[in-house]
PDB file of C-alpha atoms in Angstrom:
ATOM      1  CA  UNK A   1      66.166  99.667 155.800  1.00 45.00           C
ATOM      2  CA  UNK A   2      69.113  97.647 154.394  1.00 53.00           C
ATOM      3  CA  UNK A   3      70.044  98.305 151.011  1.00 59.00           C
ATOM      4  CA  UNK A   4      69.799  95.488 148.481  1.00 71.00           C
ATOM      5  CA  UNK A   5      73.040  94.220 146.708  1.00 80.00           C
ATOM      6  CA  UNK A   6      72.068  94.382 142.864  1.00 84.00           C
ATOM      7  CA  UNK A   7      72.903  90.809 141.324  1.00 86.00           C
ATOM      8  CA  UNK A   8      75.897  90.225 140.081  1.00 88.00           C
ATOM      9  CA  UNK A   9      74.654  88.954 136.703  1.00 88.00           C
ATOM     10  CA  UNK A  10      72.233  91.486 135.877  1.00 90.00           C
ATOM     11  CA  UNK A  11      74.939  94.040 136.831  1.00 92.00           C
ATOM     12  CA  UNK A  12      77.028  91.837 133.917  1.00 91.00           C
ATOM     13  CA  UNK A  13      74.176  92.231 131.326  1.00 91.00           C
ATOM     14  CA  UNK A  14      73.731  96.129 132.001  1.00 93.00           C
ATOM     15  CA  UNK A  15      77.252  96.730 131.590  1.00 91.00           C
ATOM     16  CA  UNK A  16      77.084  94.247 127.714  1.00 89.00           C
ATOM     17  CA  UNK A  17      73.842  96.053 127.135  1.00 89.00           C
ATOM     18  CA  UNK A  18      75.092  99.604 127.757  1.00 89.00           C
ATOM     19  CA  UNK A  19      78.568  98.942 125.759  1.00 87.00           C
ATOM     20  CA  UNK A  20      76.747  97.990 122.453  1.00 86.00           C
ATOM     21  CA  UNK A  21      73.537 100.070 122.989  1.00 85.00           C
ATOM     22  CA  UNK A  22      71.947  96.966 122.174  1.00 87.00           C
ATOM     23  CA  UNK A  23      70.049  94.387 124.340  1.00 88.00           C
ATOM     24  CA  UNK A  24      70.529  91.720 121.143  1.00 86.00           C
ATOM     25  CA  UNK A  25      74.371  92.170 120.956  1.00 84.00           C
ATOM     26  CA  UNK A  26      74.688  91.779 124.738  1.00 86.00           C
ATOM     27  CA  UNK A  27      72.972  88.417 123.841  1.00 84.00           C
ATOM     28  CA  UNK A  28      75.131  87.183 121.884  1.00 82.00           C
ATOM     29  CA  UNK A  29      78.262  88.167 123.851  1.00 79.00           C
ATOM     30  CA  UNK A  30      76.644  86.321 126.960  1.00 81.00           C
ATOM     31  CA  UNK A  31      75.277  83.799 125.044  1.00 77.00           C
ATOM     32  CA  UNK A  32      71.942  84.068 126.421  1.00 78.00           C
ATOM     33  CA  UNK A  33      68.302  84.705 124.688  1.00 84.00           C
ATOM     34  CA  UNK A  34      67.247  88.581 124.552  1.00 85.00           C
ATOM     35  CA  UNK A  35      64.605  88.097 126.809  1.00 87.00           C
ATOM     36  CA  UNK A  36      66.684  87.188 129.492  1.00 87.00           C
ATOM     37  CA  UNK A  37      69.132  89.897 129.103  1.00 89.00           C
ATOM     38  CA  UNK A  38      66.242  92.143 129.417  1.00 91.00           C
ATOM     39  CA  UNK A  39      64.787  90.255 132.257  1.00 92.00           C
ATOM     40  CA  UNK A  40      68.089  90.971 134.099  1.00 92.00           C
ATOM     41  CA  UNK A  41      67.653  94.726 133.405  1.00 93.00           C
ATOM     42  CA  UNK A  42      64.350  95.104 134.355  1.00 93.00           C
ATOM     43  CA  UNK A  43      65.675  93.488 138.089  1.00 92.00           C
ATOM     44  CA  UNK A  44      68.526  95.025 138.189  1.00 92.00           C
ATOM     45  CA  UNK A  45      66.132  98.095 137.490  1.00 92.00           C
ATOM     46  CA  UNK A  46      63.642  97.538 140.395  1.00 91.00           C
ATOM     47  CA  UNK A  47      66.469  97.098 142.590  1.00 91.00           C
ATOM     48  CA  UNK A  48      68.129 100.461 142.424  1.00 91.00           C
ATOM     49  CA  UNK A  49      64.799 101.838 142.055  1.00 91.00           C
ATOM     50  CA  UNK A  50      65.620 104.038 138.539  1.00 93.00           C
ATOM     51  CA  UNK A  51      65.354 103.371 134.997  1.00 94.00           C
ATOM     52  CA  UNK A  52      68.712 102.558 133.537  1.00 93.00           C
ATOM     53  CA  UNK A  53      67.711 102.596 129.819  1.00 92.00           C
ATOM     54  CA  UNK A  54      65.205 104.451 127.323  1.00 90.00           C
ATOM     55  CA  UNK A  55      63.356 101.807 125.255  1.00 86.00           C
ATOM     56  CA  UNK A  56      63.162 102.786 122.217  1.00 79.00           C
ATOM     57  CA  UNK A  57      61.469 101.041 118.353  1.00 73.00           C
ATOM     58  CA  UNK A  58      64.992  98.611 117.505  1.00 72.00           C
ATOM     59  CA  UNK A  59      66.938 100.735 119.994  1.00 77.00           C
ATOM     60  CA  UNK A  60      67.759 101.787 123.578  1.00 85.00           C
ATOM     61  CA  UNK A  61      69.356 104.322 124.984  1.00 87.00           C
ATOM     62  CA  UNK A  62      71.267 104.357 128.344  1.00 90.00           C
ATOM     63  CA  UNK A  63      69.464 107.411 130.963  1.00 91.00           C
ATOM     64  CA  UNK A  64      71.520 109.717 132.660  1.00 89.00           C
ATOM     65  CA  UNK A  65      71.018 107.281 135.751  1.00 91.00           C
ATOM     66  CA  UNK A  66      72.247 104.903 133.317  1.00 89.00           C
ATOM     67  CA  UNK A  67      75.360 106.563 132.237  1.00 88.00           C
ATOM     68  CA  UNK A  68      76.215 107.650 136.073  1.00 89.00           C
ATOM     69  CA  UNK A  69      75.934 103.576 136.572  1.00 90.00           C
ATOM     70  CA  UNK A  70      77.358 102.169 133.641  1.00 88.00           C
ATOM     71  CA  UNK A  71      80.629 104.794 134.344  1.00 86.00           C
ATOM     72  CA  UNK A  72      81.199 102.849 138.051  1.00 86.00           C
ATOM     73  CA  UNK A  73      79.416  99.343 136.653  1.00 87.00           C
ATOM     74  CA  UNK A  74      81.658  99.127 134.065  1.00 84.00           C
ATOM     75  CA  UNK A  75      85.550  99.077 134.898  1.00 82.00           C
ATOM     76  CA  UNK A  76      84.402  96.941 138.162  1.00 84.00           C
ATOM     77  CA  UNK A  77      83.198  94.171 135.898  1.00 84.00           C
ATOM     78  CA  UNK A  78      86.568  94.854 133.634  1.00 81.00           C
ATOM     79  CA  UNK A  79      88.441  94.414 136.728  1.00 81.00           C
ATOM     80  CA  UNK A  80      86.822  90.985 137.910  1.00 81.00           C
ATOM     81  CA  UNK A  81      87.548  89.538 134.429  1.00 75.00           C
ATOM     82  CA  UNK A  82      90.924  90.488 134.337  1.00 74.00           C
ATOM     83  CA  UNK A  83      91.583  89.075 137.950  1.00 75.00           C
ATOM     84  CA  UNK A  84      89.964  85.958 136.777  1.00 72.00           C
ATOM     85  CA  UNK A  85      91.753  85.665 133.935  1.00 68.00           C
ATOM     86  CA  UNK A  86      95.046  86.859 135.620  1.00 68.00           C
ATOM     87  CA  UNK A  87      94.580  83.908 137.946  1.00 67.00           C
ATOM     88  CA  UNK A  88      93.290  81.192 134.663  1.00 60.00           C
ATOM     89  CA  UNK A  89      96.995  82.637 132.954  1.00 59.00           C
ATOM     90  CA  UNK A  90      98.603  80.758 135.927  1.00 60.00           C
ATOM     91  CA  UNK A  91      97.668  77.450 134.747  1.00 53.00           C
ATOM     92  CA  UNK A  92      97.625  75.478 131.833  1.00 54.00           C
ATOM     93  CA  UNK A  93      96.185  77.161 128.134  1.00 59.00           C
ATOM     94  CA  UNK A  94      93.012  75.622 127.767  1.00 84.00           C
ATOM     95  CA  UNK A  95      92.685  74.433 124.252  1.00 90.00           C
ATOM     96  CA  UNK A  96      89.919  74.835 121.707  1.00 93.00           C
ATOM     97  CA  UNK A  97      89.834  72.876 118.369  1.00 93.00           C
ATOM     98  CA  UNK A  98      88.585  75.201 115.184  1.00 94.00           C
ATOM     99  CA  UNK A  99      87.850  73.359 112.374  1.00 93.00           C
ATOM    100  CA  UNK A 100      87.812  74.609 108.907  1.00 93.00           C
ATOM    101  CA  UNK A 101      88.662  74.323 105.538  1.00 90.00           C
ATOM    102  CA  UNK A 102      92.843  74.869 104.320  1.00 87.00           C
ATOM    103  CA  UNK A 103      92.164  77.868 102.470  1.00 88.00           C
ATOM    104  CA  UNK A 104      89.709  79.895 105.090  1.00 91.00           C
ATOM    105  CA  UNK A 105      92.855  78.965 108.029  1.00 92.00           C
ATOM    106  CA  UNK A 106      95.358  80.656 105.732  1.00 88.00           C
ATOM    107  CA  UNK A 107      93.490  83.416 104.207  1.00 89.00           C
ATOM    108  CA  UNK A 108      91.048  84.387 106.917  1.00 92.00           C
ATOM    109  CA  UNK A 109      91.532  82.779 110.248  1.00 93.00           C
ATOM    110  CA  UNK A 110      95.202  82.575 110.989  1.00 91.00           C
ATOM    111  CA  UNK A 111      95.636  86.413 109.521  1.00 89.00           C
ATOM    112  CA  UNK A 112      93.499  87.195 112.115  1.00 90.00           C
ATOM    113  CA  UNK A 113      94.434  84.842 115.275  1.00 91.00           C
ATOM    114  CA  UNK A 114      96.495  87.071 116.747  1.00 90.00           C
ATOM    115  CA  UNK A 115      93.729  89.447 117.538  1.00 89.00           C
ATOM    116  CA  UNK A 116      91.832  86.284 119.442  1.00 91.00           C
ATOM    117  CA  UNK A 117      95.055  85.221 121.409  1.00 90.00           C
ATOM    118  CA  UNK A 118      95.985  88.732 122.506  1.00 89.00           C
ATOM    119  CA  UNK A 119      92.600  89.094 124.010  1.00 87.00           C
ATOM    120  CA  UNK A 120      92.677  85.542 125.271  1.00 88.00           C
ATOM    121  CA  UNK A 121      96.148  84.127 125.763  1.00 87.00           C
ATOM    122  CA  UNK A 122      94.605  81.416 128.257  1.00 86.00           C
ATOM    123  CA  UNK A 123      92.980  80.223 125.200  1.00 90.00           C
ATOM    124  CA  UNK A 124      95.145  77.485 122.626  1.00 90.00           C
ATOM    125  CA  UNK A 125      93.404  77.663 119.611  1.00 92.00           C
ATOM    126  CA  UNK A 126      94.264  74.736 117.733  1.00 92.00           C
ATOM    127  CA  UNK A 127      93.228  75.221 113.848  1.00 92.00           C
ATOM    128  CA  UNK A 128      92.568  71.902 112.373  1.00 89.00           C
ATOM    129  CA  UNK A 129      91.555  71.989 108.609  1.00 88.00           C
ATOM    130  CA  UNK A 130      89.666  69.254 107.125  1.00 86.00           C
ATOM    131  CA  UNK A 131      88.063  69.327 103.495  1.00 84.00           C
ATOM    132  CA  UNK A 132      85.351  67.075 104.981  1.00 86.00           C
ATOM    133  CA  UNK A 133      81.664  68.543 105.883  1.00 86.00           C
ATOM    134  CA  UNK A 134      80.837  69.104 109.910  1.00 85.00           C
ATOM    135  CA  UNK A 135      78.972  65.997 109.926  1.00 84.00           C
ATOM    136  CA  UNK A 136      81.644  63.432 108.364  1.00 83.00           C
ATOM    137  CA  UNK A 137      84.319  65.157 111.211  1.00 72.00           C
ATOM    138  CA  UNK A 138      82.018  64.695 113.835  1.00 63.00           C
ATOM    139  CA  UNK A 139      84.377  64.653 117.194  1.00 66.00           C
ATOM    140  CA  UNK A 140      87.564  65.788 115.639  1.00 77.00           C
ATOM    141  CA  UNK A 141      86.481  69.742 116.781  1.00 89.00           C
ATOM    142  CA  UNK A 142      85.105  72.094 119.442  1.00 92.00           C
ATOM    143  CA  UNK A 143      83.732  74.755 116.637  1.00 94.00           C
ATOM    144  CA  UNK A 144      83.755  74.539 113.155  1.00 94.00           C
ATOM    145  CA  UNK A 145      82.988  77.125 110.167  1.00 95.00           C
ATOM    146  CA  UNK A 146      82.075  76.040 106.912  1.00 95.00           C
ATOM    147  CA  UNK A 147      80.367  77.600 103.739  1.00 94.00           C
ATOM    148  CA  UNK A 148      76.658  77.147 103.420  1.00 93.00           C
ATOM    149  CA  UNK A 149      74.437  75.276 105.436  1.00 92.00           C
ATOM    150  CA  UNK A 150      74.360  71.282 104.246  1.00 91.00           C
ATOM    151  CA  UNK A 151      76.468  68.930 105.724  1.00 90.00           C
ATOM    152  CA  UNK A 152      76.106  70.149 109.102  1.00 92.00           C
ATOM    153  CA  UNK A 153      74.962  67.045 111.690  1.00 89.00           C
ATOM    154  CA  UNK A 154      71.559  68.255 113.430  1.00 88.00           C
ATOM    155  CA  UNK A 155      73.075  68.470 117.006  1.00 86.00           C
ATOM    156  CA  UNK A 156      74.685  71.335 116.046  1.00 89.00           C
ATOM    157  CA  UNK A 157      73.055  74.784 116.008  1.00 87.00           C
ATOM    158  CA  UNK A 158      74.429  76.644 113.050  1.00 92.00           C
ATOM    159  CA  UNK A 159      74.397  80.356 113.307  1.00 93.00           C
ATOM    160  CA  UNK A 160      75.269  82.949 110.308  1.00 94.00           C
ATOM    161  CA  UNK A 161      78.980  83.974 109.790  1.00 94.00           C
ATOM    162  CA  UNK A 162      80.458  85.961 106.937  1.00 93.00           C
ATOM    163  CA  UNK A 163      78.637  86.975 103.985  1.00 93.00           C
ATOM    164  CA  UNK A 164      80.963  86.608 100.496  1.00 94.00           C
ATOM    165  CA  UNK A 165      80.756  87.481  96.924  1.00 95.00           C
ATOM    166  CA  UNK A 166      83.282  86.663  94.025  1.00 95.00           C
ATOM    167  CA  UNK A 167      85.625  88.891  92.088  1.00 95.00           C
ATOM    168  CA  UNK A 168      88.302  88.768  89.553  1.00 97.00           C
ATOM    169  CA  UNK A 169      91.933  89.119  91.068  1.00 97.00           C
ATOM    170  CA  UNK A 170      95.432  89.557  89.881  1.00 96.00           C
ATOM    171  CA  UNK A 171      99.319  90.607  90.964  1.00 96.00           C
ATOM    172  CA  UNK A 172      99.570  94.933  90.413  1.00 95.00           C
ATOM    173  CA  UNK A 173     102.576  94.279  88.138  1.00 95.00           C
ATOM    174  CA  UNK A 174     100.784  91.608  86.291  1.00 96.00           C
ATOM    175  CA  UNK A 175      97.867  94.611  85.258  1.00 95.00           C
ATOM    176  CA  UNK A 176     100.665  97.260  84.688  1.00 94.00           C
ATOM    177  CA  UNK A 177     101.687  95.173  81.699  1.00 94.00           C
ATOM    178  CA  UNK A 178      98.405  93.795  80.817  1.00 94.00           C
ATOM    179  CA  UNK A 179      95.766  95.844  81.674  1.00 94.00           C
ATOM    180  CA  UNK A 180      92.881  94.481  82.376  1.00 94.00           C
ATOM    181  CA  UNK A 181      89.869  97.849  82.380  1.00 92.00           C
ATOM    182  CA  UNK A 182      87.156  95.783  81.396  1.00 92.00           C
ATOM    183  CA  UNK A 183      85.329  92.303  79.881  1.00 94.00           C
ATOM    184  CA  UNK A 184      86.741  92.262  76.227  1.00 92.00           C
ATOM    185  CA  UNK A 185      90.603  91.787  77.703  1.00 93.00           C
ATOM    186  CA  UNK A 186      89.775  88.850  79.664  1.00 93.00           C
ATOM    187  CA  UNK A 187      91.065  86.460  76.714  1.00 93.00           C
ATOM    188  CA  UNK A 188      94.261  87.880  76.916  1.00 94.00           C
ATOM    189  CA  UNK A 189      95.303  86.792  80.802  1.00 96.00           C
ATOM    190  CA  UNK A 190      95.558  83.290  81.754  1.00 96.00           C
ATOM    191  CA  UNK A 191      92.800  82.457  83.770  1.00 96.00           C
ATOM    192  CA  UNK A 192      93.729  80.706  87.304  1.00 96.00           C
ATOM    193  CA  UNK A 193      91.499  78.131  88.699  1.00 94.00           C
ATOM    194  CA  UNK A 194      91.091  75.303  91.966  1.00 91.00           C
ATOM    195  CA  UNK A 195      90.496  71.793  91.289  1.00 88.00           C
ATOM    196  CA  UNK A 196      87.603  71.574  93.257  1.00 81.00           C
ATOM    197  CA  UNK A 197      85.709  75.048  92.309  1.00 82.00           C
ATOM    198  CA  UNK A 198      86.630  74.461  88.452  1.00 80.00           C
ATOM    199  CA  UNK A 199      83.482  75.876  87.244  1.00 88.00           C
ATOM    200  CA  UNK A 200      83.676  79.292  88.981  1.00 91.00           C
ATOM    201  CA  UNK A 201      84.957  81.414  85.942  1.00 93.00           C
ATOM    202  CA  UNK A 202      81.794  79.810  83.733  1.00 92.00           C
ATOM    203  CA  UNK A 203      79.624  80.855  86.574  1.00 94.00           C
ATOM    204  CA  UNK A 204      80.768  84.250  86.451  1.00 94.00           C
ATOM    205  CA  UNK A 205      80.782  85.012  83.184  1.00 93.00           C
ATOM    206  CA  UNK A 206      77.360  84.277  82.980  1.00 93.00           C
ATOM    207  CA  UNK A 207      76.565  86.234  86.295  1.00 94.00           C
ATOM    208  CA  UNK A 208      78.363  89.493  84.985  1.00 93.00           C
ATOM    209  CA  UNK A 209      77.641  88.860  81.299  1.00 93.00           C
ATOM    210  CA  UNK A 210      81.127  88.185  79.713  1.00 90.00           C
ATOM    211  CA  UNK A 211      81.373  86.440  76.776  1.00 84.00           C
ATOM    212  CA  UNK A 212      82.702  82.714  77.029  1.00 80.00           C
ATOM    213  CA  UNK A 213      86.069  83.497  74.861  1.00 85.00           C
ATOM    214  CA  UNK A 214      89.090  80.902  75.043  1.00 90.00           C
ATOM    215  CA  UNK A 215      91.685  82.593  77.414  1.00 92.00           C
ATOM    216  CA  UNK A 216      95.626  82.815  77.020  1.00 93.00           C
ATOM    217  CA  UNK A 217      96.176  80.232  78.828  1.00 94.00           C
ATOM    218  CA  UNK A 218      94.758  77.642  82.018  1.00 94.00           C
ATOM    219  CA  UNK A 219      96.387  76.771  85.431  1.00 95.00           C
ATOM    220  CA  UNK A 220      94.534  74.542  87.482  1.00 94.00           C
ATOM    221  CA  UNK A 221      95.776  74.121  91.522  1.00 92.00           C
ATOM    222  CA  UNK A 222      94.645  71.326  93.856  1.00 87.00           C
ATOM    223  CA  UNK A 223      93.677  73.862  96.562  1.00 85.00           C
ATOM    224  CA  UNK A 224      92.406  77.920  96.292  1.00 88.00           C
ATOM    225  CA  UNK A 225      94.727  78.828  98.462  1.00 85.00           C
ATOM    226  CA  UNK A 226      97.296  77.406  95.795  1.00 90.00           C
ATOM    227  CA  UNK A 227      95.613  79.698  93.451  1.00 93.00           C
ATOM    228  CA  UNK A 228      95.542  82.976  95.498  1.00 92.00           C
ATOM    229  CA  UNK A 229      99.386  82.601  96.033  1.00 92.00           C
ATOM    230  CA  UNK A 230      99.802  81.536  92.337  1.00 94.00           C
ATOM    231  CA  UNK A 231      97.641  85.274  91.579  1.00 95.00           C
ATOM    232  CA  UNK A 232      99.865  87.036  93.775  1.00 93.00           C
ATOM    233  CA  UNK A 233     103.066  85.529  91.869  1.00 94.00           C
ATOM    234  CA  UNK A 234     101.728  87.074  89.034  1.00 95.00           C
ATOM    235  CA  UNK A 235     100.625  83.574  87.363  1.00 96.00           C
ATOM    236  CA  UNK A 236      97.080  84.840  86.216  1.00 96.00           C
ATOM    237  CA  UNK A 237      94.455  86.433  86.945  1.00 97.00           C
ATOM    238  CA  UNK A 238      91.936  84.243  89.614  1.00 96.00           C
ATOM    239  CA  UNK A 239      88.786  84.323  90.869  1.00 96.00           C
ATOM    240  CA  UNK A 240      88.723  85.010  94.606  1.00 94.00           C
ATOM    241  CA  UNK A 241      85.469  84.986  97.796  1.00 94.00           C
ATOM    242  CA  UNK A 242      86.338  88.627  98.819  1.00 93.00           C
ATOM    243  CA  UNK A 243      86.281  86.909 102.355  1.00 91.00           C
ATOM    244  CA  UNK A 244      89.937  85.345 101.363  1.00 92.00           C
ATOM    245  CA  UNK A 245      91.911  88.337 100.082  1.00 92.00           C
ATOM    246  CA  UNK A 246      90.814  91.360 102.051  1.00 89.00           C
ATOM    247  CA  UNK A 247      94.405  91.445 103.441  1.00 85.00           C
ATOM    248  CA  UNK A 248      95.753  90.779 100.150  1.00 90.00           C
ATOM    249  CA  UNK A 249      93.690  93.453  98.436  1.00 91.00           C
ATOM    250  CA  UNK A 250      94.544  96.159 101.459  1.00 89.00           C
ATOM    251  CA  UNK A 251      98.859  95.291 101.244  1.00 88.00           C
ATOM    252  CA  UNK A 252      98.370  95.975  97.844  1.00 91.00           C
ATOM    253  CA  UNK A 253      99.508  92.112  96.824  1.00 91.00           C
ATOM    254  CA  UNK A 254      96.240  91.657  94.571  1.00 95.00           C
ATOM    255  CA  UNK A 255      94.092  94.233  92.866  1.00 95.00           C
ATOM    256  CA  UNK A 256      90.761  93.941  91.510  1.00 96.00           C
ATOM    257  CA  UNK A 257      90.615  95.278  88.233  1.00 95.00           C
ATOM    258  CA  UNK A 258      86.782  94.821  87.593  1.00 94.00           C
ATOM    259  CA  UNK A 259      85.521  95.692  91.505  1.00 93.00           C
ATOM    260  CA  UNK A 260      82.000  96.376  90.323  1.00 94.00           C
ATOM    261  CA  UNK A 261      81.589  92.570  88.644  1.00 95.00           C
ATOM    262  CA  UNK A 262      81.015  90.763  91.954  1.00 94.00           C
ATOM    263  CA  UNK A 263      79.135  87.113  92.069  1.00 95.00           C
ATOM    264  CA  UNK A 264      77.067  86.306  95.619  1.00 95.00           C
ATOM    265  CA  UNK A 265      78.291  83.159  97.053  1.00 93.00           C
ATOM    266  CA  UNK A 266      76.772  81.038  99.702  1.00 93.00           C
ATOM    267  CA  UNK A 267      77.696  82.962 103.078  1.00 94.00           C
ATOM    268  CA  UNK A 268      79.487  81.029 106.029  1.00 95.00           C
ATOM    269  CA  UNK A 269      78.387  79.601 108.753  1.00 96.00           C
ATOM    270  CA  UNK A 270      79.827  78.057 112.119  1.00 95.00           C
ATOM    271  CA  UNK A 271      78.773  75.465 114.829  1.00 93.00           C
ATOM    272  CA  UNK A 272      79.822  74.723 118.119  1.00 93.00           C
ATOM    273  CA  UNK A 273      79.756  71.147 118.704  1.00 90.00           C
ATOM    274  CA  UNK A 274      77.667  69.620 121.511  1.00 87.00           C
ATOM    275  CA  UNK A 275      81.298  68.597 123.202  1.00 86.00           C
ATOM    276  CA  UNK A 276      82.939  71.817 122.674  1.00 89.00           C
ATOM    277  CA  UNK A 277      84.513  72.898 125.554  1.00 88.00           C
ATOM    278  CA  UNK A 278      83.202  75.863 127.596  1.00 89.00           C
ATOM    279  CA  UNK A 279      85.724  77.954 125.965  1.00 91.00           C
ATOM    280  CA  UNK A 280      85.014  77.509 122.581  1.00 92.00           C
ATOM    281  CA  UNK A 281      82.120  80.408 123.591  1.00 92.00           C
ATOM    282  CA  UNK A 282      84.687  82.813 123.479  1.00 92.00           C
ATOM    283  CA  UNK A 283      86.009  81.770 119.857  1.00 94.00           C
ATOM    284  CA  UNK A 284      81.793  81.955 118.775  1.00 93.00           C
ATOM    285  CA  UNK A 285      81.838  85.508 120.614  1.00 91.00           C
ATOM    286  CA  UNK A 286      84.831  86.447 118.609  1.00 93.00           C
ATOM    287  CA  UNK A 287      83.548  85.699 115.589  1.00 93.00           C
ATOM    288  CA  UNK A 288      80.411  87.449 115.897  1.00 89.00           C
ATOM    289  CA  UNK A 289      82.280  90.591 116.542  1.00 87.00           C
ATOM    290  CA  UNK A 290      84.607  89.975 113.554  1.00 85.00           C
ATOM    291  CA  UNK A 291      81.408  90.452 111.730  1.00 80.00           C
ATOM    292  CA  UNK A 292      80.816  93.913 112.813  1.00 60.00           C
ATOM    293  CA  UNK A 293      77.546  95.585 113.455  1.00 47.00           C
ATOM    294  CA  UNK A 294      74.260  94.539 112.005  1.00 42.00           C
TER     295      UNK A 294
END
């Protein structure tokens, strides 16, 4: 009796199920439902005629069938994508427009961009910043992120991106000579603040319980990312989404001086738009994995 030649694609979603240990992050990676990565298992089961993983409550577990499997399965699917994409690097970069706002490209995205185009260098991304909600730049971009979820047009799916939170930042040299250990010496810094998100420091005073004293002194930017560099010149202390200055805060160019007084913000989001181009899948994939395991 001829053997059967396991399918291709199930073979694909054993190997994305068996590298996360999870049946919902191979989901996301393929950009399929759950159900139909474990549909694919189950097939790809029948057809070799052993059980490949151990279902368990939330979890699986690869068998030792499994693991014999996944230890061939998996560096002959590596080896297919990197012939494919050995042959895509021949032609033109295919380009992918990621819109977002100013201060999330310099802060967050374009810190990180080399990570994307090392993995991907067929890939262009183009960042495109706009201070405009998804819905008003409608055409103008492939995938977009934005905080919180109004504004967005309703043919775009918006999934969850990065959870952030507030806290108080400031230059190292700037807390040497003015230290700043807890509520009762904020009067004595100047306090640092964006045009747009001018009511910030009220908000967080009230969140964490300071009292509403007048401060040294007020500098007002047009942009955060005007603030965060003015901070890290030593200008002031500011108030910065943890999301923005987690480089910052691991060079050592800002400390947080009060690390416990945090304020929740609304969390990011992104959206691919119904346009996007095929690759902008990749850029959604990334993301997700930039958000580490939940």
């Amino acid at each position: 009796m001829p053997l059967r030649e396991p399918p291709l694609n199930a073979v694909r979603a054993f190997v994305a199920a068996a590298r996360h240990q999870s049946f919902t992050r191979a989901a996301i990676e393929l950009h399929v439902t759950h159900s139909a990565v474990s549909r694919q298992i189950k097939s790809l089961e029948e057809c070799l005629g052993v059980a490949l993983f151990e279902r368990r409550i939330r979890q699986v577990a690869l068998t030792a069938e499994g693991q014999q499997f996944f230890a061939e399965a998996g560096p002959a699917i590596a080896q297919i994508h990197a012939a494919a994409r050995a042959l895509q690097a021949q032609g033109p970069a295919r380009a992918v427009r990621i819109n977002v706002r100013p201060s999330f490209a310099v802060r967050w995205l374009i810190p990180r961009l080399p990570l994307f185009v090392e993995r991907y260098p067929e890939i262009e991304p183009q960042v495109v910043t706009s201070t405009v909600m998804p819905e008003q730049a409608a055409g103008s971009f492939d995938i977009a992120v934005r905080r919180g979820l109004e504004g967005w047009p309703p043919s775009i799916e918006v999934r969850p991106f990065l959870e952030d939170e507030v806290l108080v930042v400031g230059a190292p040299a700037l807390f040497k000579a003015h230290p700043l250990s807890d509520l009762r010496a904020l009067p004595s810094h100047v306090q640092l603040s964006a045009r747009t998100r001018k009511e910030d420091w009220d908000a967080w005073k009230k969140h964490v319980g300071a009292p509403r004293a007048k401060p040294a002194g007020r500098l007002q930017f047009d942009h955060l990312h005007f603030v965060l560099q003015a901070a890290v010149d030593g200008l002031g202390i500011a108030l910065a989404p943890t999301s923005l200055v987690a480089h910052d805060l691991a060079s050592g160019r800002l400390q947080s001086p009060l690390p416990a007084l945090r304020m929740p913000l609304d969390r990011y989001y992104y959206g691919l738009s119904p346009n996007a181009a095929p690759e902008a899948a990749y850029v959604a994939q990334w993301f997700e994995e930039m958000m580490g395991p939940r």
